[in-house]
């Protein structure tokens, strides 16, 4: 036990030193003033990486920590890191992390003086903040008034307007006729978006670029408003073409001081969830930044906000910015701001909550270098940019050996990614003196990140950060669908890269073969007649079969592929999850994900996992004569594309369904997915019912 | 010379008699034959024959022509390789020296491995007296020098035309199989239909592997079955790879096709010693022997009733996560297979809590027992992971003879004298605790994880028996007293309670210490295992 404690401490010190490394360029706030009195004990009403993140700062400040957890999280990292941990209920969040009664009970029992809510869960729940206040426990965040005001979309817009913050110009009400619609549209300025006020989201939304389109849009929308919703009101709003999502981090105390801590660019999103964030933004000039920052601070002061918060803006191509909403909590992507400003936002939040005034002036807030954050998710990026995946992390190694890398995670090797919680594995943050450096590090960090046992989106992240449009800073919230209109398919190998992959795979195969013949201490095993030094192989990759000749010279291999000779050098450590190879002077970090006796090998190369089959020339020649195994006819069966819960089944055996018809709905990690029939036919059997929990590839419905 | 494995052995090919060769026209293209010839051995220079440069004399010409004919084997029905192609894939290139190729009706090859091969493409692979003689000759030799025997089986059974001579041939082979048993490893790879007498040789060998869709094993085919029992059954249902790997337990594993099977056999072979006189092989290992396995500290769920996958534990502990599982689809409540620890071959036995709570029943006891005996016979250390709630109760099991079948596993563990290391991960209840390589059965090192519960039975059942359900707090008290590793540890029945993450380090170290273990049992003609 003693030994374990030591290990944990060492691990902790390493973590701290990593952190300091990143923030050391401006250390003014990460030095803790030990004379400043603070809370003695703090409860973290959250789980995963953010709970760990908060605990780290608490440890630095000498605050004792209490973790809460659901029963499936009993062995989670945040539970181990905290000084105390209490179970608050079973796995579903409504019964554990959202269970206010249980959490209040824990607070009473442990005598925690303050609660940090993290993000999500109860972080923006005014009722929770109110209950804490009534028991004299400090909520680390703004007061209930600010939470309420900013939580209401309409109220927050009104408040923003009154505080002279740019809001999206628009009109919401009854529009008399088409002429009035045109008048309103001209006032706002084209393009405009027209829709029924009552319609949620983008439903029935029409974009008009001129008067004619406005008239048409008015006709459709007013009809729809009357018929579908029985509500004549229309919403005509400035349409922001190709918007960017840029947000300003703010920090305010209870003494009327407020700061803006520069912006974060969060435009790379899928399904309105951010994937890659950075600070600062390539797009903002100092004037725009200042204007946005000052408006954000104006809003903060208007609602008497205290603690850290984020004001989100949409920014159009002409750098016009419009208020979207304000998040009254610590954001997921806060580390990029910490990297460029040197502030520990959690520490500042705790200080502010304790009632201390801010120690910084606006002029003290720097932009030092560049930071990029990638959200590493347990999800399959090849299915609509990311469908959740679950499983046990059989191997997990963070790329902390790469310099200037910060990894915020709440999991470790052996952890389960379950259907109950967000599938985020970690936030991978890299820092550099400029953007190119930060991105280069990110590439390296992604290549050195070992995640086995669950699907992950490393391939997508790596493609995004090397994409020419991203590198130039030409991004918008539509980046992913625009760049990958047919869905993400992984890295596309150039001829040279393909040769490098083939050469590496073939060399690995030979290295493995050679090793399997080296027996130790078995005298009866005879030495090979002639020491073999060349191999003729055939490598199957994608649709192609490539002849590859390998010859061994000392520790390196000369590989001939596609008429080109490559020199492949490595230590050939066949047990290490990461393998550094040098191919004709180019260093690459690859990961051999799997191999088997039949020569099937999967290799993660440039972020994407490639499946190869490596056979000797003779075996490849003979494999032509092997019988073709009939593939399962997938059109008549419907399998679950991911683990989740069946929300609804809309067919029963004997029903006729047409191609594209919805058969059932699966919900997984906050997402409902409609499963449709792949062909027209009669339903033969239904293997699930509403409420069932299904695993990936589970059979749901069979057609005849 | 090095072949796929470690064996210096003899290879026998019995596929071809001079008159049996079919010509090139039976779907076997000239190109395929030449490619195989060229790759097969430097002794058969296919291209030089065509050019006629080196082989000037007419004798040589005839010789080479004959050799090429031999390679054609009987032609190929779709999806199968000829015997020589199979051997070509099984062995390392250039490692196969073939002698006596030109002897009529007798074709004996000395290679690294010992392999007897019946080729279905010649006379349906049926066994003639001549075949049997050849097979026996090579098996005798293999036993004498201590070389493993691999049989690539593809035979319709006895050659009816030869009558009793063929039957005698079978018996001769069976005798050799039995005499070689425990002396050299014997492996059968079923690569086509094997019916009648042909099935008993594989059954006597240590391991039987099959090729999916193209191989069958049965005493009598579907036609006879129909006439005798009036059952309608296909070859595949009666004796296909799926039947034998999942239902009957006759075969130990199945592979996709000939090539897949042969390549896997190459890999499998590396786990085995050459004979019972040789130590288990030790390979070069890149996986550090002191690698901590942190995930094991949390792998056993806190709820005693919740399942986990024993394979996760095995994969994370062994070298490079490589585990060659034996009988993965049969009696899945016990996991057996080969792996390496710090390069050293080990046999692994583990209860599988994921399937039937990991209980011991008839099938899993027999599966485990046979595996344990193989490892013991061939000096392969045994590592046992225990999470067993007991033997499966019920009439089906009792009528089926769980008592004598369960006794087989008990017998096998007790009798084994190889290094035996046991790790109790969770439950070790009742008689099953004794059976699973316990300290009492000469276990060398027995560890318990902190989650271990070594007791006569689970708390609920125990309390019901002791108190007839009258004591309210008794269950808690029982858990406190018995459902933990301490009662066993204070008596020395477990040697240590270890942090799960250190399990790999401990086992690797123990294997080093135990490498020189020498233990013997009282002299006997042979033991009488409860068959």
PDB file of C-alpha atoms in Angstrom, chain A residues 401-554:
ATOM      1  CA  UNK A 401       6.775  12.394 -23.682  1.00  0.00           C
ATOM      2  CA  UNK A 402       6.187  14.869 -26.490  1.00  0.00           C
ATOM      3  CA  UNK A 403       7.239  18.330 -25.273  1.00  0.00           C
ATOM      4  CA  UNK A 404       4.627  21.002 -24.530  1.00  0.00           C
ATOM      5  CA  UNK A 405       1.744  18.598 -24.469  1.00  0.00           C
ATOM      6  CA  UNK A 406      -0.996  18.726 -21.876  1.00  0.00           C
ATOM      7  CA  UNK A 407      -3.529  15.941 -21.599  1.00  0.00           C
ATOM      8  CA  UNK A 408      -6.637  16.479 -19.499  1.00  0.00           C
ATOM      9  CA  UNK A 409      -8.205  13.092 -18.962  1.00  0.00           C
ATOM     10  CA  UNK A 410     -10.119  11.178 -16.365  1.00  0.00           C
ATOM     11  CA  UNK A 411      -9.427   7.679 -17.522  1.00  0.00           C
ATOM     12  CA  UNK A 412      -6.547   5.243 -17.532  1.00  0.00           C
ATOM     13  CA  UNK A 413      -5.623   1.882 -18.968  1.00  0.00           C
ATOM     14  CA  UNK A 414      -8.380  -0.557 -18.068  1.00  0.00           C
ATOM     15  CA  UNK A 415     -11.106   2.094 -17.762  1.00  0.00           C
ATOM     16  CA  UNK A 416     -14.480   1.400 -19.280  1.00  0.00           C
ATOM     17  CA  UNK A 417     -16.090   3.799 -21.702  1.00  0.00           C
ATOM     18  CA  UNK A 418     -19.740   3.150 -20.940  1.00  0.00           C
ATOM     19  CA  UNK A 419     -22.980   4.166 -22.591  1.00  0.00           C
ATOM     20  CA  UNK A 420     -23.948   6.193 -19.540  1.00  0.00           C
ATOM     21  CA  UNK A 421     -21.587   9.110 -19.955  1.00  0.00           C
ATOM     22  CA  UNK A 422     -19.966  11.358 -22.497  1.00  0.00           C
ATOM     23  CA  UNK A 423     -17.595   9.338 -24.707  1.00  0.00           C
ATOM     24  CA  UNK A 424     -14.759  11.849 -24.432  1.00  0.00           C
ATOM     25  CA  UNK A 425     -11.456  10.134 -23.692  1.00  0.00           C
ATOM     26  CA  UNK A 426      -9.407  13.245 -23.151  1.00  0.00           C
ATOM     27  CA  UNK A 427      -8.529  16.719 -24.249  1.00  0.00           C
ATOM     28  CA  UNK A 428      -5.177  16.823 -25.959  1.00  0.00           C
ATOM     29  CA  UNK A 429      -3.614  20.263 -25.840  1.00  0.00           C
ATOM     30  CA  UNK A 430      -0.383  21.318 -27.471  1.00  0.00           C
ATOM     31  CA  UNK A 431       1.371  24.597 -27.117  1.00  0.00           C
ATOM     32  CA  UNK A 432       3.883  26.374 -29.312  1.00  0.00           C
ATOM     33  CA  UNK A 433       5.403  29.782 -29.745  1.00  0.00           C
ATOM     34  CA  UNK A 434       3.341  30.063 -32.902  1.00  0.00           C
ATOM     35  CA  UNK A 435       0.502  28.208 -34.577  1.00  0.00           C
ATOM     36  CA  UNK A 436       2.666  26.156 -36.912  1.00  0.00           C
ATOM     37  CA  UNK A 437       4.684  24.903 -33.963  1.00  0.00           C
ATOM     38  CA  UNK A 438       1.580  24.039 -31.948  1.00  0.00           C
ATOM     39  CA  UNK A 439       0.105  22.161 -34.906  1.00  0.00           C
ATOM     40  CA  UNK A 440       3.332  20.291 -35.581  1.00  0.00           C
ATOM     41  CA  UNK A 441       3.369  19.179 -31.944  1.00  0.00           C
ATOM     42  CA  UNK A 442      -0.254  18.168 -32.193  1.00  0.00           C
ATOM     43  CA  UNK A 443       0.565  15.953 -35.168  1.00  0.00           C
ATOM     44  CA  UNK A 444       3.330  14.330 -33.181  1.00  0.00           C
ATOM     45  CA  UNK A 445       1.180  13.991 -30.075  1.00  0.00           C
ATOM     46  CA  UNK A 446      -1.647  12.337 -32.022  1.00  0.00           C
ATOM     47  CA  UNK A 447       0.795   9.858 -33.579  1.00  0.00           C
ATOM     48  CA  UNK A 448       2.132   9.026 -30.131  1.00  0.00           C
ATOM     49  CA  UNK A 449      -1.244   8.577 -28.474  1.00  0.00           C
ATOM     50  CA  UNK A 450      -1.983   4.901 -27.765  1.00  0.00           C
ATOM     51  CA  UNK A 451      -5.686   4.076 -27.435  1.00  0.00           C
ATOM     52  CA  UNK A 452      -6.734   0.455 -27.845  1.00  0.00           C
ATOM     53  CA  UNK A 453      -9.968  -1.325 -27.097  1.00  0.00           C
ATOM     54  CA  UNK A 454     -12.369   1.358 -28.298  1.00  0.00           C
ATOM     55  CA  UNK A 455     -12.777   3.170 -31.598  1.00  0.00           C
ATOM     56  CA  UNK A 456     -11.375   6.701 -31.458  1.00  0.00           C
ATOM     57  CA  UNK A 457     -11.306   9.801 -33.611  1.00  0.00           C
ATOM     58  CA  UNK A 458      -7.537  10.340 -33.792  1.00  0.00           C
ATOM     59  CA  UNK A 459      -7.652   9.838 -37.562  1.00  0.00           C
ATOM     60  CA  UNK A 460     -10.203  12.609 -38.037  1.00  0.00           C
ATOM     61  CA  UNK A 461      -8.374  14.991 -35.700  1.00  0.00           C
ATOM     62  CA  UNK A 462      -5.097  14.438 -37.475  1.00  0.00           C
ATOM     63  CA  UNK A 463      -6.633  14.987 -40.896  1.00  0.00           C
ATOM     64  CA  UNK A 464      -8.278  18.218 -39.751  1.00  0.00           C
ATOM     65  CA  UNK A 465      -5.118  19.733 -38.343  1.00  0.00           C
ATOM     66  CA  UNK A 466      -3.067  18.999 -41.477  1.00  0.00           C
ATOM     67  CA  UNK A 467      -5.769  20.011 -43.941  1.00  0.00           C
ATOM     68  CA  UNK A 468      -4.600  22.980 -46.063  1.00  0.00           C
ATOM     69  CA  UNK A 469      -7.785  24.902 -45.322  1.00  0.00           C
ATOM     70  CA  UNK A 470      -7.317  24.472 -41.591  1.00  0.00           C
ATOM     71  CA  UNK A 471      -3.635  25.271 -41.772  1.00  0.00           C
ATOM     72  CA  UNK A 472      -4.460  28.530 -43.578  1.00  0.00           C
ATOM     73  CA  UNK A 473      -7.118  29.297 -40.997  1.00  0.00           C
ATOM     74  CA  UNK A 474      -9.904  29.111 -43.575  1.00  0.00           C
ATOM     75  CA  UNK A 475     -12.486  27.427 -41.379  1.00  0.00           C
ATOM     76  CA  UNK A 476     -16.121  27.715 -40.444  1.00  0.00           C
ATOM     77  CA  UNK A 477     -18.671  25.709 -38.533  1.00  0.00           C
ATOM     78  CA  UNK A 478     -19.383  23.885 -41.805  1.00  0.00           C
ATOM     79  CA  UNK A 479     -15.766  22.819 -42.224  1.00  0.00           C
ATOM     80  CA  UNK A 480     -16.308  19.077 -41.835  1.00  0.00           C
ATOM     81  CA  UNK A 481     -19.301  18.672 -44.160  1.00  0.00           C
ATOM     82  CA  UNK A 482     -17.663  20.966 -46.699  1.00  0.00           C
ATOM     83  CA  UNK A 483     -14.308  19.233 -46.701  1.00  0.00           C
ATOM     84  CA  UNK A 484     -15.753  15.719 -46.491  1.00  0.00           C
ATOM     85  CA  UNK A 485     -19.078  15.920 -48.338  1.00  0.00           C
ATOM     86  CA  UNK A 486     -19.264  12.120 -48.611  1.00  0.00           C
ATOM     87  CA  UNK A 487     -18.272  11.515 -45.009  1.00  0.00           C
ATOM     88  CA  UNK A 488     -14.825  11.076 -43.533  1.00  0.00           C
ATOM     89  CA  UNK A 489     -12.873   8.244 -45.094  1.00  0.00           C
ATOM     90  CA  UNK A 490      -9.528   8.469 -43.338  1.00  0.00           C
ATOM     91  CA  UNK A 491      -6.193   9.650 -44.623  1.00  0.00           C
ATOM     92  CA  UNK A 492      -5.658   9.413 -48.350  1.00  0.00           C
ATOM     93  CA  UNK A 493      -2.204   8.045 -48.981  1.00  0.00           C
ATOM     94  CA  UNK A 494       0.031   9.666 -51.541  1.00  0.00           C
ATOM     95  CA  UNK A 495       2.141   7.327 -53.675  1.00  0.00           C
ATOM     96  CA  UNK A 496       5.142   7.971 -51.494  1.00  0.00           C
ATOM     97  CA  UNK A 497       3.215   7.473 -48.272  1.00  0.00           C
ATOM     98  CA  UNK A 498       1.778   4.230 -49.587  1.00  0.00           C
ATOM     99  CA  UNK A 499       5.261   2.983 -50.377  1.00  0.00           C
ATOM    100  CA  UNK A 500       6.394   3.987 -46.921  1.00  0.00           C
ATOM    101  CA  UNK A 501       3.517   2.104 -45.351  1.00  0.00           C
ATOM    102  CA  UNK A 502       4.104  -0.990 -47.456  1.00  0.00           C
ATOM    103  CA  UNK A 503       7.822  -0.911 -46.730  1.00  0.00           C
ATOM    104  CA  UNK A 504       7.230  -0.515 -43.002  1.00  0.00           C
ATOM    105  CA  UNK A 505       4.655  -3.293 -42.890  1.00  0.00           C
ATOM    106  CA  UNK A 506       6.889  -5.655 -44.835  1.00  0.00           C
ATOM    107  CA  UNK A 507       9.877  -4.859 -42.631  1.00  0.00           C
ATOM    108  CA  UNK A 508       7.822  -5.474 -39.511  1.00  0.00           C
ATOM    109  CA  UNK A 509       6.723  -8.813 -40.905  1.00  0.00           C
ATOM    110  CA  UNK A 510      10.292  -9.855 -41.594  1.00  0.00           C
ATOM    111  CA  UNK A 511      11.451  -8.642 -38.188  1.00  0.00           C
ATOM    112  CA  UNK A 512       8.745 -10.761 -36.591  1.00  0.00           C
ATOM    113  CA  UNK A 513       9.652 -13.817 -38.678  1.00  0.00           C
ATOM    114  CA  UNK A 514      13.299 -13.476 -37.785  1.00  0.00           C
ATOM    115  CA  UNK A 515      12.546 -13.141 -34.117  1.00  0.00           C
ATOM    116  CA  UNK A 516      10.275 -16.172 -34.077  1.00  0.00           C
ATOM    117  CA  UNK A 517      13.265 -18.258 -35.127  1.00  0.00           C
ATOM    118  CA  UNK A 518      15.492 -17.046 -32.338  1.00  0.00           C
ATOM    119  CA  UNK A 519      15.135 -19.494 -29.478  1.00  0.00           C
ATOM    120  CA  UNK A 520      17.112 -19.134 -26.309  1.00  0.00           C
ATOM    121  CA  UNK A 521      18.736 -21.980 -24.480  1.00  0.00           C
ATOM    122  CA  UNK A 522      17.310 -24.791 -26.528  1.00  0.00           C
ATOM    123  CA  UNK A 523      20.373 -26.673 -27.731  1.00  0.00           C
ATOM    124  CA  UNK A 524      18.537 -29.086 -30.010  1.00  0.00           C
ATOM    125  CA  UNK A 525      17.139 -26.413 -32.265  1.00  0.00           C
ATOM    126  CA  UNK A 526      19.429 -26.428 -35.254  1.00  0.00           C
ATOM    127  CA  UNK A 527      20.744 -23.393 -36.994  1.00  0.00           C
ATOM    128  CA  UNK A 528      19.266 -22.594 -40.373  1.00  0.00           C
ATOM    129  CA  UNK A 529      21.191 -24.054 -43.278  1.00  0.00           C
ATOM    130  CA  UNK A 530      21.787 -20.689 -44.759  1.00  0.00           C
ATOM    131  CA  UNK A 531      21.095 -17.454 -42.991  1.00  0.00           C
ATOM    132  CA  UNK A 532      18.267 -15.937 -44.881  1.00  0.00           C
ATOM    133  CA  UNK A 533      18.688 -12.339 -45.927  1.00  0.00           C
ATOM    134  CA  UNK A 534      16.023 -11.696 -48.519  1.00  0.00           C
ATOM    135  CA  UNK A 535      12.294 -12.156 -48.685  1.00  0.00           C
ATOM    136  CA  UNK A 536       9.783 -11.911 -51.473  1.00  0.00           C
ATOM    137  CA  UNK A 537       6.446 -10.822 -50.106  1.00  0.00           C
ATOM    138  CA  UNK A 538       3.089  -9.814 -51.388  1.00  0.00           C
ATOM    139  CA  UNK A 539       1.213  -7.158 -49.466  1.00  0.00           C
ATOM    140  CA  UNK A 540      -2.498  -6.623 -49.797  1.00  0.00           C
ATOM    141  CA  UNK A 541      -3.577  -3.064 -49.027  1.00  0.00           C
ATOM    142  CA  UNK A 542      -6.992  -1.710 -49.922  1.00  0.00           C
ATOM    143  CA  UNK A 543      -7.798  -2.863 -53.421  1.00  0.00           C
ATOM    144  CA  UNK A 544      -4.215  -3.381 -54.440  1.00  0.00           C
ATOM    145  CA  UNK A 545      -1.742  -6.226 -54.130  1.00  0.00           C
ATOM    146  CA  UNK A 546       1.848  -5.075 -54.107  1.00  0.00           C
ATOM    147  CA  UNK A 547       4.929  -7.228 -54.560  1.00  0.00           C
ATOM    148  CA  UNK A 548       7.510  -6.198 -51.996  1.00  0.00           C
ATOM    149  CA  UNK A 549      11.085  -7.439 -51.789  1.00  0.00           C
ATOM    150  CA  UNK A 550      12.907  -7.078 -48.491  1.00  0.00           C
ATOM    151  CA  UNK A 551      16.577  -7.613 -47.830  1.00  0.00           C
ATOM    152  CA  UNK A 552      18.317  -7.278 -44.524  1.00  0.00           C
ATOM    153  CA  UNK A 553      21.494  -5.329 -44.045  1.00  0.00           C
ATOM    154  CA  UNK A 554      22.513  -5.091 -40.428  1.00  0.00           C
TER     155      UNK A 554
END
